CSV table of C-alpha atoms in Angstrom, one decimal:
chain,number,residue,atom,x,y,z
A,1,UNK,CA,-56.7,-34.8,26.6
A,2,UNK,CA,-54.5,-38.5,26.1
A,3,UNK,CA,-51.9,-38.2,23.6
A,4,UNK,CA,-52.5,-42.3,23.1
A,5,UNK,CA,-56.1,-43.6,24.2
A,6,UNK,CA,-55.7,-47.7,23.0
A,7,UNK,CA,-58.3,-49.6,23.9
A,8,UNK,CA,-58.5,-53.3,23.8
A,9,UNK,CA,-56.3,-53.9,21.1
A,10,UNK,CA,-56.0,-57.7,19.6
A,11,UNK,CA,-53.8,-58.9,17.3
A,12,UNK,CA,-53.3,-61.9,15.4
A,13,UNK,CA,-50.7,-63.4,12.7
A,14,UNK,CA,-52.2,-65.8,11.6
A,15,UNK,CA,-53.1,-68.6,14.6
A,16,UNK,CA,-51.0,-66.7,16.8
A,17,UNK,CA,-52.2,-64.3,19.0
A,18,UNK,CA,-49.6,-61.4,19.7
A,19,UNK,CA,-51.7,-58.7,21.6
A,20,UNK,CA,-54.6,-60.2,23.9
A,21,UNK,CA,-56.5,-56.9,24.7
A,22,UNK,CA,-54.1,-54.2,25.4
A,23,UNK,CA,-55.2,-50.9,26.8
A,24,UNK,CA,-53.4,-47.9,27.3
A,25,UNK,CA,-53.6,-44.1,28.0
A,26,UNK,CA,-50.5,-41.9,27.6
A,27,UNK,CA,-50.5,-37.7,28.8
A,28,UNK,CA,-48.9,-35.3,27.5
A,29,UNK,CA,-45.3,-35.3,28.4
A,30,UNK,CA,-45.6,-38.8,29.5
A,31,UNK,CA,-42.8,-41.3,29.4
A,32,UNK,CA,-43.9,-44.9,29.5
A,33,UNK,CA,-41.3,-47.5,29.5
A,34,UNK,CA,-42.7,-50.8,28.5
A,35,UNK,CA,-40.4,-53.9,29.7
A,36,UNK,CA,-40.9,-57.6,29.5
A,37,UNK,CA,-39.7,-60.8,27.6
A,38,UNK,CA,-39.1,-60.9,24.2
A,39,UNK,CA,-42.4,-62.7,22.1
A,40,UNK,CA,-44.4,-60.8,25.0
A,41,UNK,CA,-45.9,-58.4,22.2
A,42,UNK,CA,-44.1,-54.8,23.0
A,43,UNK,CA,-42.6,-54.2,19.7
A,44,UNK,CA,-46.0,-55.3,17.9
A,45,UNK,CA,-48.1,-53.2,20.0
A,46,UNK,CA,-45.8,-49.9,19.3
A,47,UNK,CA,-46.3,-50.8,15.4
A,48,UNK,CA,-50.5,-50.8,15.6
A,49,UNK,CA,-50.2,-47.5,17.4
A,50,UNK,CA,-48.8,-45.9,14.1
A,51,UNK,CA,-50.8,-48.5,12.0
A,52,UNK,CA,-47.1,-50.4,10.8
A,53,UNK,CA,-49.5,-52.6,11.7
A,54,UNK,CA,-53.4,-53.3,11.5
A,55,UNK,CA,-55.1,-54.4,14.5
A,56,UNK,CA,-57.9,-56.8,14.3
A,57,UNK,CA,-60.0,-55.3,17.5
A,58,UNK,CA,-60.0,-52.2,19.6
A,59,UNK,CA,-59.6,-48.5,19.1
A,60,UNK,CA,-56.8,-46.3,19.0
A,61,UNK,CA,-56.8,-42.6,19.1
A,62,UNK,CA,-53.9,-40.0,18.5
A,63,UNK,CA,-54.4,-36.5,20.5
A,64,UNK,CA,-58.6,-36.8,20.3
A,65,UNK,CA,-58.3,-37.9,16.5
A,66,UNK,CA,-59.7,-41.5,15.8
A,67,UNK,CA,-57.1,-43.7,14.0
A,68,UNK,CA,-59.6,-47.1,14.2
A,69,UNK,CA,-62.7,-47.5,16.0
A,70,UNK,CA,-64.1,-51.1,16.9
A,71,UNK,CA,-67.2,-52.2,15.0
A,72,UNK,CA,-68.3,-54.2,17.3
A,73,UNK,CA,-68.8,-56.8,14.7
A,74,UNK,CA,-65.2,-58.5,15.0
A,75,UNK,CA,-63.9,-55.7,12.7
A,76,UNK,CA,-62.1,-52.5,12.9
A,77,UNK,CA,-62.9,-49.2,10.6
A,78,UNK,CA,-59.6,-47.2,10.2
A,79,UNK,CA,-59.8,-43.6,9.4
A,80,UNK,CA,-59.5,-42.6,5.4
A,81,UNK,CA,-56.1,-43.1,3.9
A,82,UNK,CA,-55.2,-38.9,4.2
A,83,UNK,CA,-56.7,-38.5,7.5
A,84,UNK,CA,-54.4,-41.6,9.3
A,85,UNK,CA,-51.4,-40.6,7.3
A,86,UNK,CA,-51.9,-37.1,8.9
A,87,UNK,CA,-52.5,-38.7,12.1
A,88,UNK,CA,-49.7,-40.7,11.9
A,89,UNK,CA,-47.1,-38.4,11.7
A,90,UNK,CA,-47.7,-36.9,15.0
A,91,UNK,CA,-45.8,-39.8,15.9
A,92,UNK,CA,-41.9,-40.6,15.2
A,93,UNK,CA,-40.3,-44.1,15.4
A,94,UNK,CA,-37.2,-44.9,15.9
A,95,UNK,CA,-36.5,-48.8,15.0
A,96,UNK,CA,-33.8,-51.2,16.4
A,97,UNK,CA,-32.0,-51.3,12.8
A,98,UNK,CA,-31.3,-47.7,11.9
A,99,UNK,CA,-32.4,-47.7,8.5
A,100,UNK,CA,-30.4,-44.4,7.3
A,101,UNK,CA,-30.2,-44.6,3.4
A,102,UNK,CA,-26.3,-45.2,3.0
A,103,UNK,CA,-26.3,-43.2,-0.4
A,104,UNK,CA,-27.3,-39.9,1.6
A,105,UNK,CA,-25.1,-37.6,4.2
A,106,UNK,CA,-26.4,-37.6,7.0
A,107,UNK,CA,-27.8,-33.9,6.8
A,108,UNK,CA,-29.6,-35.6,4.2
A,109,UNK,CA,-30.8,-38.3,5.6
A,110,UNK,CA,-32.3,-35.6,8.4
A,111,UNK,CA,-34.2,-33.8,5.6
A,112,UNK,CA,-35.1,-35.7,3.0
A,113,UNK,CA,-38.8,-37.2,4.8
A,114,UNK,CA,-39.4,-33.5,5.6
A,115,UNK,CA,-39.1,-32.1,1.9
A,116,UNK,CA,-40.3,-35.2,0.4
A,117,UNK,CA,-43.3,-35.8,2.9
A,118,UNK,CA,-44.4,-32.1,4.0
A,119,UNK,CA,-43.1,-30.1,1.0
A,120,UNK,CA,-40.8,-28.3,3.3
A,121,UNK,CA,-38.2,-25.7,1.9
A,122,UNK,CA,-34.9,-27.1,1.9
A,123,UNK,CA,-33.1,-23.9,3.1
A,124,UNK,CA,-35.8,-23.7,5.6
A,125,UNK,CA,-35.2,-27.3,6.7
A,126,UNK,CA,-31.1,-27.4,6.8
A,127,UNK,CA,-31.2,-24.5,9.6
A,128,UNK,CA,-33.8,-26.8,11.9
A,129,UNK,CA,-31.8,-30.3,11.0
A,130,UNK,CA,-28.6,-28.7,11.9
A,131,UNK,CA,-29.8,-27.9,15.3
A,132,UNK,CA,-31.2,-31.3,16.0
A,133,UNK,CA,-27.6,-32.6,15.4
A,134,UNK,CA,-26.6,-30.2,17.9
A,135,UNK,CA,-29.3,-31.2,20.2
A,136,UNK,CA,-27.7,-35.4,19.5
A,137,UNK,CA,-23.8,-34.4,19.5
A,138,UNK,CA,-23.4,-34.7,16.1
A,139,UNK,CA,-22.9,-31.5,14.5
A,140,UNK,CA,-19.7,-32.1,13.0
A,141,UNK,CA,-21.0,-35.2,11.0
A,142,UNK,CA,-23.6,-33.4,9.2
A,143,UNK,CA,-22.2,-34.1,5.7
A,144,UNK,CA,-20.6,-37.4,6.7
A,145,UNK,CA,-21.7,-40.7,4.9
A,146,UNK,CA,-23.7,-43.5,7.7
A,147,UNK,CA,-21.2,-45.8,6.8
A,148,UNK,CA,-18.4,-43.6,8.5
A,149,UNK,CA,-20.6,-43.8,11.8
A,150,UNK,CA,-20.5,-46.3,14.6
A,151,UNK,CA,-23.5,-48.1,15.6
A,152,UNK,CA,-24.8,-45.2,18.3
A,153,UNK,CA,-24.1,-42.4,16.0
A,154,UNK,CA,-26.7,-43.8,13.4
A,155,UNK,CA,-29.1,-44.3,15.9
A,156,UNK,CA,-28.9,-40.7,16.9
A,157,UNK,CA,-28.8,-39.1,13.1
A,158,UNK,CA,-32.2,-42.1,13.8
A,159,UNK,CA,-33.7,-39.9,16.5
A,160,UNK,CA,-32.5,-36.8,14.6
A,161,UNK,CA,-34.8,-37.5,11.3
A,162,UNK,CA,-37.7,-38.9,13.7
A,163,UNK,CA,-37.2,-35.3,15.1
A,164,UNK,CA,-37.1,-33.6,12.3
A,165,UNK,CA,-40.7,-34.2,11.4
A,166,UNK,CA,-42.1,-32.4,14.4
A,167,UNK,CA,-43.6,-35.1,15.8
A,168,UNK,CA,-46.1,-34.5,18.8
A,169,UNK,CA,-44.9,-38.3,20.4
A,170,UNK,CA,-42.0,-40.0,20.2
A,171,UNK,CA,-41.9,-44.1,19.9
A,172,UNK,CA,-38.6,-46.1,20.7
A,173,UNK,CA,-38.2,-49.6,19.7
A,174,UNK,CA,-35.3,-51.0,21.6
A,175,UNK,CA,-33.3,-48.4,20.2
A,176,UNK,CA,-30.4,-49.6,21.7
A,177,UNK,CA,-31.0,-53.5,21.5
A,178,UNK,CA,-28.6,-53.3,18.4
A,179,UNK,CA,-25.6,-51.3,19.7
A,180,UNK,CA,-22.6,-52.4,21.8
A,181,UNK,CA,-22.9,-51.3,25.5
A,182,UNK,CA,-20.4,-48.6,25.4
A,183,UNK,CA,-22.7,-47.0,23.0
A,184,UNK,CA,-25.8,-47.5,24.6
A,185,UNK,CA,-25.1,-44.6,26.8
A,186,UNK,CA,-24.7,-41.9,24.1
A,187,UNK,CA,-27.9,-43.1,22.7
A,188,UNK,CA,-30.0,-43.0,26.0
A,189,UNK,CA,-28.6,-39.3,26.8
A,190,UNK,CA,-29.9,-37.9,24.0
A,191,UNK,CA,-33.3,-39.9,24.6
A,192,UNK,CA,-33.1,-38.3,28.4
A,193,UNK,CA,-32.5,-34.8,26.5
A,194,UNK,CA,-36.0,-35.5,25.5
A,195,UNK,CA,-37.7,-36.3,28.4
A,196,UNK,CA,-36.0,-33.7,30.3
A,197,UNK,CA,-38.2,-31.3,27.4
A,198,UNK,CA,-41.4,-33.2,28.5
A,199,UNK,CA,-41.6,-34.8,25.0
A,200,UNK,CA,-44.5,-37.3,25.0
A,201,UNK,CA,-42.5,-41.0,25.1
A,202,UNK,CA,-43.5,-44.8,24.6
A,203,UNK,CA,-39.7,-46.6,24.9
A,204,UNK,CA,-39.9,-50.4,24.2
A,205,UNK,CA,-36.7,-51.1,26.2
A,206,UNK,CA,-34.5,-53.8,27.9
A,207,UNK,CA,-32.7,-51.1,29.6
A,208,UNK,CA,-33.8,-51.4,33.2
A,209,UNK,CA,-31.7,-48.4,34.1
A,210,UNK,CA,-33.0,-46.1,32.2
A,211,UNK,CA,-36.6,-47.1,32.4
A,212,UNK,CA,-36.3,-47.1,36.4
A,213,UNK,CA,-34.5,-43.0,36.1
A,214,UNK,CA,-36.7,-41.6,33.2
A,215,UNK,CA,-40.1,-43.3,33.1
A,216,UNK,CA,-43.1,-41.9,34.9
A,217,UNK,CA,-44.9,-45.6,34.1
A,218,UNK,CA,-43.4,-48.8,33.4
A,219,UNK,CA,-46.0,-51.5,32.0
A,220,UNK,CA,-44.9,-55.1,32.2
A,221,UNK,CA,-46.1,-57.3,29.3
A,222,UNK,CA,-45.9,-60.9,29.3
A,223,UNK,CA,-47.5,-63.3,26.8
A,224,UNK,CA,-49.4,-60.6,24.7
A,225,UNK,CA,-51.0,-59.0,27.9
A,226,UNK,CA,-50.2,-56.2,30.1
A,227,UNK,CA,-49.7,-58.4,33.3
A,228,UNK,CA,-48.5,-54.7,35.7
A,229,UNK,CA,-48.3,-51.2,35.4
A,230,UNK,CA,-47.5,-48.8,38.0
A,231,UNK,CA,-44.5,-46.3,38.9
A,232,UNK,CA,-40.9,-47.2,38.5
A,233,UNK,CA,-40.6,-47.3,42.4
A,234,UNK,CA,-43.6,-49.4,42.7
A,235,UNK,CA,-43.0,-52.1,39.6
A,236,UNK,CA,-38.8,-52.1,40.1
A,237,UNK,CA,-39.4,-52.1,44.2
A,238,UNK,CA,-42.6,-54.1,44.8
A,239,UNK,CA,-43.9,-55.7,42.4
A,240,UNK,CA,-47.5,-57.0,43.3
A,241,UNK,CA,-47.4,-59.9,40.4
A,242,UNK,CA,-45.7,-62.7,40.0
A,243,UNK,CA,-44.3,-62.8,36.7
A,244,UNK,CA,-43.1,-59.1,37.0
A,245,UNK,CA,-41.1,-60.6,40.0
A,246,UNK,CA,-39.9,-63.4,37.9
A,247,UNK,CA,-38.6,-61.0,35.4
A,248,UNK,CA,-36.9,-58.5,37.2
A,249,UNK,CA,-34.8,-61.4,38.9
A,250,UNK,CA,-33.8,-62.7,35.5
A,251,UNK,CA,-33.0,-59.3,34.3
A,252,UNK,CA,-32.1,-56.6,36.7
């Protein structure tokens, strides 16, 4: 069974069309880097897959479960409000901004959608977050404030919280697009911590490096389409298009 099975997704805003008919299949355990320019539609397609953002044709289904089918008609039929939100929270997202509430510790921040969302005992809760800040080396900030962080410890209290909702697949959106590079690394180790436990990953990521080490798949978009998809050996190494080549030359 696909963890992700998106098929032929457009999206518009307003004149401008962002996704031109993207399909995609993602295993279990899977991780899929996506690379390309920015404007080439990456960020937008992560955002349909958890419906942060409605897509105006194709399908999209989470483990089996239909999130949107395609009328056929030039619309879409999304599931009933309960039954995507339930869908939807197989998947965690972790944004380029870090968007920690400031007025919470950051144990806090690491429990608060799990009580507020699932009903989840705190006491019951506190024990799991605490070993998720173990599993991003941050233990000993657990009742620290965000604003006593630097840039790549948010981002991993970020992937701690995502975490923390026992999500089934795991979206990155340039995670580390926003950090300084010394702090990239901290936040990509924890990210390979995750692979290395076969969780299901789609990374939206300039970080050639790490999508050429930890991906199974990188896709290459460019202008709304996927333009190649293959192995890291076979997109970073031979390319078969040219705008993939183009890229890498710019980039790598």
């Amino acid at each position: 069974m696909n963890m992700i099975k998106a098929v032929n997704i457009h999206k518009q805003f307003n004149q401008l069309e962002v996704l031109k008919g993207i399909s995609l299949t993602v295993d279990k355990g899977e991780v899929i880097a996506i690379i390309g320019p920015s404007g080439s539609g990456k960020s937008t397609f992560l955002r349909c897959l958890n419906r942060l953002e409605t897509i105006d044709q194709g399908s999209i289904e989470i483990e089996g479960d239909v999130l949107v089918t395609d009328s056929g008609q030039g619309k879409v039929n999304y599931a009933a409000e309960a039954e995507a939100r339930q869908i939807c929270r197989r998947m965690g997202m972790v944004f380029q901004q870090f968007n920690l509430f400031p007025h919470l510790t950051v144990l806090e921040n690491v429990i608060e959608a799990p009580i507020t969302v699932k009903g989840c005992k705190r006491e019951d809760i506190v024990l799991q977050a605490e070993e998720l800040l173990r599993k991003v080396g941050l233990a000993e900030k657990r009742d620290v404030y965000p604003s006593r962080l630097s840039g790549g410890q948010k981002q991993r209290v970020a992937i701690a919280r995502a975490l923390a909702m026992n999500p089934d697949i795991m979206l990155f959106d340039e995670p580390t697009s926003a950090l300084d590079p010394e702090l990239t690394g901290e936040v990509l180790k924890s990210m390979r911590k995750l692979a290395e436990e076969h969780m299901t990953m789609i990374v939206v990521t300039h970080e050639m490096a790490f999508a050429r080490e930890v991906a199974n798949r990188v896709i290459f978009m460019d202008n709304g389409e996927i333009v190649e998809a293959g192995s890291p050996d076979a997109i970073f190494g031979s390319p078969s298009q040219a705008r993939t080549r183009s890229f890498l030359q710019r980039v790598v």
